[in-house]
Amino acid sequence: MTDVFGDLVGQDEAVETLRRAAEAGAAVLSGGSGGGMTHAWIFTGPPGSGRSVAARAFAAALQCAYGTGCGDCHGCHTTLSGTHADVRLVVPEGLSIGVGEMRALVLRAASTPSGGRWQVLVIEDADRLTEAAGNALLKAIEEPPPRTVFLLCTPSTHPDDISVTIRSRCRVVPLGQPSAEAVATVLASRDGVAADVAEWAAAAAQGHVGRAKRLARDPEARKRREAVLAVPRRLTGVGACFDAASALIEAAEAEAEAAVAESDAAERSALETALGAGGTGRGAAGAIRGAAGQLKDLERRQKSRATRAQRDALDRALVDLAGFYRDVLAVKMGAPVAPVHTDTAPLASAAAERWTAESTLRRLEAILACRDAIEANVKPRIAVESMMLALWRG
């Protein structure tokens, strides 16, 4: 049998909690007390820890015909494939989740489950809820329908990520960063990656399972990483700093464009077909002209998704760069820890001989400050240029 929690790497305690809750949920449906099951959950953890994986797996376990998350029944299969009629998955494509979208989702989640088990609303990146959207969700959580379960994914329970009032009404499932060893084992056993490549990718991805898989299998992802790790060598002056910033921004834009291009084209083609594109009957041309508003709305949503993809790609690059300076600091301090980037270890050792521990720490802090600035909606180019100058000065 296939376990729905099989892709949740290094989270044994969380898996046990969710298994017991799913069993309690099955007991509720059978008329039992269902202790351990509640209507609202928050999954927290660093990027790559498996927040959305855990939420989807738990949703599948709740819809499982056997109440265990067997992975083989119709409920498990359709939930994991995204086709279950009673499971709504919210994956924000833009920078935020608006109140209109949330009200529509809450209204749909309040309906009676068509399959007789649960209505489940999974919100990935719930930290992107606008204040109004959060209030709409809060009202639903405060007065939940009897068969509705809300599953929210956020980096933490800090008020910057999720409101205190929503947090107080949810059960929290904390996820830790899986070890490189656990990630490497999964890559080798599940995805057939060679052991040495799996170990390298797991270390380079810093516990992020999805990124480790991309690095192990995608040559373009490895090239982008190599370009990022070449940045410290390029910072030889003010002009070089601005050049490096431009290169980093352009690489993130190219990666994002490649990631969304196919889906954008497919969405536009599907909408145009639905609106009568290519039709030759009476009124076909007029129908297309009247659909301009819908096409414009699609373009707006796609632009928002592209912006989010660019931010995410740039953030991954900054995490890689931070890993290099962390390695330099570890060498400088003689810390008994393995390097994040084994392939740039000689460069990190050479830098440790030239830089003081204080200047290395300032460089690392400059990268973290850049990430915070971008998250606060500072223009990425301005934030990255400022960071590059700080890295050069030390």
XYZ file of C-alpha atoms in Angstrom:
394
model
C 0.000 0.000 0.000
C 1.095 3.611 -0.665
C 1.271 5.883 2.366
C 0.001 9.437 1.737
C 2.630 10.713 4.191
C 5.460 8.989 2.329
C 6.751 12.221 0.748
C 6.998 14.045 4.079
C 10.728 13.820 4.769
C 12.157 13.762 8.292
C 8.918 14.738 10.067
C 8.110 11.640 12.111
C 6.498 13.489 15.044
C 4.243 15.543 12.781
C 3.227 12.459 10.796
C 2.243 10.643 13.979
C 0.132 13.618 15.092
C -1.662 13.778 11.748
C -2.268 10.028 11.634
C -3.958 10.135 15.034
C -6.041 13.137 13.980
C -7.165 11.404 10.776
C -8.224 8.356 12.777
C -10.091 10.648 15.188
C -11.756 12.311 12.210
C -12.949 8.936 10.978
C -14.335 8.284 14.454
C -16.281 11.573 14.327
C -17.905 10.497 11.063
C -18.922 7.241 12.729
C -20.553 9.073 15.628
C -17.638 8.909 18.061
C -16.094 11.689 20.131
C -13.070 12.207 17.884
C -10.658 13.559 20.465
C -7.539 14.898 18.738
C -9.418 16.146 15.682
C -10.174 19.839 15.249
C -11.540 22.015 12.451
C -8.557 24.349 11.895
C -4.834 23.601 11.561
C -1.684 25.605 10.882
C 1.407 23.952 9.382
C 4.586 25.926 10.061
C 8.206 25.443 9.078
C 11.031 26.847 6.942
C 10.883 26.723 3.125
C 11.295 23.174 1.886
C 10.237 21.559 5.162
C 7.063 20.228 3.555
C 4.264 22.458 4.843
C 2.071 22.057 1.760
C 3.019 18.394 1.417
C 1.861 17.770 4.996
C -1.389 19.684 4.457
C -2.233 17.814 1.270
C -1.372 14.469 2.819
C -3.569 15.223 5.836
C -6.415 16.256 3.508
C -6.042 12.914 1.733
C -6.072 11.032 5.049
C -9.283 12.818 6.050
C -10.908 11.763 2.768
C -9.527 8.217 2.970
C -12.210 5.529 2.922
C -10.337 3.706 5.689
C -9.426 6.780 7.739
C -5.720 5.959 7.593
C -4.390 7.684 4.489
C -3.849 4.419 2.634
C -2.927 6.180 -0.609
C -4.773 3.645 -2.750
C -8.481 4.376 -2.276
C -10.487 6.804 -4.400
C -10.463 9.507 -1.706
C -6.688 9.446 -1.287
C -5.986 9.268 -5.003
C -8.282 12.126 -6.041
C -7.128 14.380 -3.194
C -3.451 13.969 -4.008
C -4.122 14.457 -7.725
C -6.111 17.640 -7.039
C -9.433 16.383 -8.404
C -11.415 15.638 -5.224
C -14.728 17.508 -5.277
C -14.573 18.340 -1.558
C -10.978 19.558 -1.353
C -10.139 23.145 -2.340
C -6.442 23.942 -2.773
C -5.514 27.632 -2.720
C -2.074 28.328 -4.217
C -1.574 32.104 -4.457
C -0.257 33.078 -7.859
C 0.345 36.723 -6.983
C 1.771 38.607 -4.050
C -1.360 38.284 -1.931
C -4.706 36.518 -1.467
C -7.562 39.013 -1.715
C -10.795 39.235 0.234
C -13.001 38.471 -2.797
C -11.246 35.178 -3.450
C -11.337 34.229 0.230
C -15.061 34.963 0.620
C -15.852 32.770 -2.379
C -13.726 29.946 -0.984
C -15.242 30.188 2.492
C -18.741 30.111 0.999
C -17.912 26.988 -1.003
C -16.245 25.329 1.998
C -19.437 25.773 4.023
C -21.409 23.441 1.733
C -22.210 19.852 2.615
C -19.493 17.398 1.478
C -20.605 15.625 -1.681
C -18.674 12.532 -0.650
C -20.096 12.434 2.849
C -16.795 12.976 4.678
C -15.225 16.470 4.919
C -15.020 19.747 3.065
C -11.313 20.659 3.221
C -9.830 24.074 2.398
C -6.020 24.026 2.029
C -4.388 27.469 1.867
C -0.737 27.419 0.885
C 1.227 30.550 1.842
C -1.506 31.772 4.184
C 0.959 34.497 5.213
C -0.042 36.243 1.958
C -3.607 36.841 3.122
C -4.542 40.503 3.055
C -6.000 41.906 6.266
C -9.517 41.826 4.839
C -9.052 38.266 3.550
C -7.765 37.212 6.974
C -10.858 38.672 8.606
C -13.115 36.771 6.196
C -11.289 33.545 7.012
C -11.390 34.287 10.754
C -15.170 34.567 10.724
C -15.429 31.140 9.097
C -12.991 29.588 11.575
C -14.853 31.116 14.520
C -18.180 29.683 13.327
C -17.159 26.554 11.383
C -19.621 24.319 9.568
C -19.754 20.857 11.157
C -17.933 19.029 8.348
C -15.399 21.659 7.230
C -11.644 21.605 7.954
C -9.252 24.517 7.322
C -5.561 23.743 6.701
C -3.246 26.791 6.612
C 0.455 26.797 5.682
C 2.695 29.599 7.002
C 6.426 29.998 7.765
C 5.677 30.620 11.455
C 2.985 31.713 13.905
C 4.541 35.179 14.196
C 1.941 37.973 13.789
C 3.743 39.031 10.594
C 2.833 35.639 9.088
C -0.610 34.929 10.539
C -2.935 36.980 12.718
C -2.945 36.258 16.424
C -6.700 35.667 16.444
C -6.539 33.072 13.653
C -3.570 31.421 15.362
C -5.479 31.165 18.655
C -8.238 29.145 16.998
C -5.996 26.647 15.214
C -3.925 23.651 16.188
C -0.297 24.121 15.153
C 1.813 21.398 13.535
C 5.463 22.552 13.513
C 7.767 21.085 10.884
C 11.547 21.231 11.141
C 14.128 21.476 8.400
C 14.907 17.903 7.337
C 18.515 16.828 7.581
C 20.655 16.601 4.460
C 21.015 12.874 5.117
C 17.228 12.369 5.123
C 16.817 14.372 1.911
C 19.634 12.482 0.193
C 18.090 9.155 1.180
C 14.745 10.155 -0.340
C 16.347 11.386 -3.566
C 18.231 8.130 -3.951
C 15.429 5.734 -2.976
C 12.377 7.517 -4.402
C 13.746 9.434 -7.377
C 16.597 7.150 -8.435
C 19.303 9.815 -8.078
C 22.862 8.530 -7.769
C 24.001 8.473 -4.142
C 26.881 10.947 -4.565
C 24.729 13.393 -6.540
C 21.929 13.065 -3.975
C 24.299 13.880 -1.113
C 25.678 16.933 -2.907
C 22.241 18.240 -3.921
C 20.790 17.715 -0.436
C 23.624 19.696 1.164
C 23.495 22.476 -1.442
C 19.711 22.826 -1.076
C 20.056 23.285 2.704
C 17.256 20.870 3.554
C 14.825 22.060 0.851
C 13.522 18.837 -0.685
C 12.092 20.348 -3.881
C 15.197 22.412 -4.591
C 17.433 19.411 -3.948
C 15.511 17.447 -6.559
C 15.844 20.282 -9.101
C 19.580 20.591 -8.502
C 20.032 16.845 -8.871
C 18.130 16.631 -12.155
C 18.162 20.029 -13.876
C 21.455 21.199 -15.465
C 20.035 24.721 -15.886
C 19.348 24.942 -12.143
C 22.952 23.951 -11.444
C 24.233 26.604 -13.885
C 22.154 29.291 -12.191
C 23.520 28.259 -8.808
C 27.105 28.351 -10.092
C 26.541 31.876 -11.419
C 25.253 33.014 -8.037
C 28.208 31.512 -6.184
C 30.579 33.311 -8.567
C 29.307 36.681 -7.297
C 31.895 37.102 -4.484
C 34.723 36.848 -7.035
C 33.113 39.455 -9.292
C 32.891 42.230 -6.679
C 36.064 44.132 -7.518
C 34.676 47.670 -7.560
C 31.578 49.860 -7.605
C 30.920 49.218 -11.299
C 31.308 45.479 -10.817
C 28.767 45.621 -7.980
C 26.114 47.143 -10.246
C 26.953 44.653 -12.998
C 26.603 41.744 -10.579
C 23.266 43.102 -9.339
C 21.958 43.380 -12.905
C 23.080 39.853 -13.696
C 21.374 38.471 -10.595
C 18.098 40.277 -11.320
C 18.114 39.265 -14.991
C 18.813 35.629 -14.113
C 15.855 35.617 -11.699
C 13.625 37.173 -14.370
C 14.698 34.596 -16.942
C 14.098 31.710 -14.541
C 10.653 33.058 -13.645
C 9.710 33.620 -17.279
C 10.663 30.045 -18.141
C 8.635 28.762 -15.191
C 5.385 30.532 -16.117
C 5.580 30.752 -19.921
C 3.969 27.389 -20.635
C 1.111 27.819 -18.170
C 0.474 31.396 -19.352
C 0.161 30.286 -22.983
C -2.098 27.365 -22.066
C -4.389 29.571 -19.965
C -4.735 32.201 -22.678
C -5.421 29.600 -25.357
C -8.051 27.890 -23.194
C -9.789 31.191 -22.407
C -9.798 32.312 -26.045
C -11.249 28.967 -27.110
C -13.930 29.210 -24.435
C -14.784 32.714 -25.644
C -15.177 31.570 -29.247
C -11.786 32.295 -30.811
C -11.549 30.764 -34.260
C -15.297 30.632 -34.609
C -16.877 31.549 -37.951
C -20.515 31.693 -37.040
C -22.683 34.772 -36.684
C -21.565 36.948 -33.799
C -18.178 35.225 -33.307
C -16.188 38.429 -33.925
C -18.433 40.400 -31.614
C -18.041 37.805 -28.874
C -14.268 38.118 -29.003
C -14.458 41.905 -28.843
C -16.757 41.677 -25.846
C -14.329 39.333 -24.102
C -11.535 41.929 -23.954
C -12.222 42.503 -20.275
C -11.761 38.833 -19.397
C -8.519 38.649 -21.369
C -7.247 41.776 -19.618
C -8.091 40.260 -16.236
C -6.162 37.106 -17.194
C -3.149 39.204 -18.202
C -3.293 41.026 -14.870
C -3.300 37.754 -12.930
C -0.470 36.359 -15.052
C 1.605 39.490 -14.485
C 1.088 39.158 -10.743
C 2.123 35.489 -10.901
C 5.252 36.397 -12.872
C 6.210 38.988 -10.251
C 5.831 36.387 -7.509
C 7.906 33.887 -9.502
C 10.667 36.480 -9.948
C 10.696 37.222 -6.218
C 10.875 33.509 -5.402
C 13.709 32.887 -7.892
C 15.674 35.848 -6.535
C 15.156 34.670 -2.964
C 16.539 31.221 -3.818
C 19.636 32.921 -5.250
C 20.065 34.986 -2.089
C 19.799 31.871 0.075
C 22.565 30.238 -1.973
C 24.728 33.342 -1.613
C 24.105 33.450 2.139
C 25.242 29.830 2.316
C 28.634 30.791 0.883
C 29.241 33.524 3.469
C 28.054 31.159 6.187
C 30.743 28.713 5.015
C 33.378 31.462 5.168
C 32.345 32.342 8.720
C 32.382 28.674 9.759
C 35.951 28.280 8.447
C 37.035 31.520 10.090
C 35.652 30.468 13.479
C 36.822 26.855 13.162
C 33.271 25.594 13.612
C 32.962 21.785 13.430
C 30.200 21.853 10.782
C 30.053 20.650 7.200
C 30.008 23.312 4.470
C 26.766 24.112 2.690
C 28.530 24.407 -0.667
C 31.196 21.724 -0.899
C 32.126 22.760 -4.451
C 33.139 26.268 -3.320
C 34.883 25.176 -0.127
C 38.367 26.189 -1.429
C 37.056 29.652 -2.288
C 35.465 29.950 1.155
C 38.740 28.950 2.814
C 40.672 31.556 0.794
C 38.135 34.243 1.721
C 38.381 33.285 5.388
C 42.104 34.063 5.296
C 41.482 37.580 3.938
C 38.363 38.653 5.818
C 37.770 39.177 9.518
C 34.947 37.372 11.247
C 33.208 40.718 11.779
C 33.313 41.698 8.104
C 32.075 38.257 7.078
C 29.161 38.548 9.473
C 28.336 42.007 8.089
C 28.240 40.539 4.583
C 25.924 37.754 5.721
C 23.669 40.277 7.450
C 23.571 42.374 4.268
C 22.082 39.425 2.377
C 19.474 38.805 5.069
C 18.626 42.518 5.078
C 18.168 42.386 1.299
C 15.696 39.522 1.645
C 13.742 41.460 4.274
C 13.703 44.586 2.122
C 12.324 42.735 -0.894
C 9.681 41.094 1.270
C 8.723 44.606 2.423
C 8.195 45.552 -1.255
C 11.399 47.512 -1.811
C 12.229 47.406 -5.526
C 14.365 44.260 -5.987
C 16.981 46.040 -8.103
C 17.518 48.753 -5.477
C 17.748 46.201 -2.657
C 20.186 43.979 -4.570
C 22.411 46.885 -5.638
C 22.630 48.054 -2.023
C 23.499 44.509 -0.946
C 26.244 44.149 -3.554
C 27.910 47.369 -2.397
C 27.765 46.113 1.198
C 29.307 42.784 0.171
C 32.136 44.582 -1.627
C 32.869 46.954 1.251
C 32.592 44.283 3.932
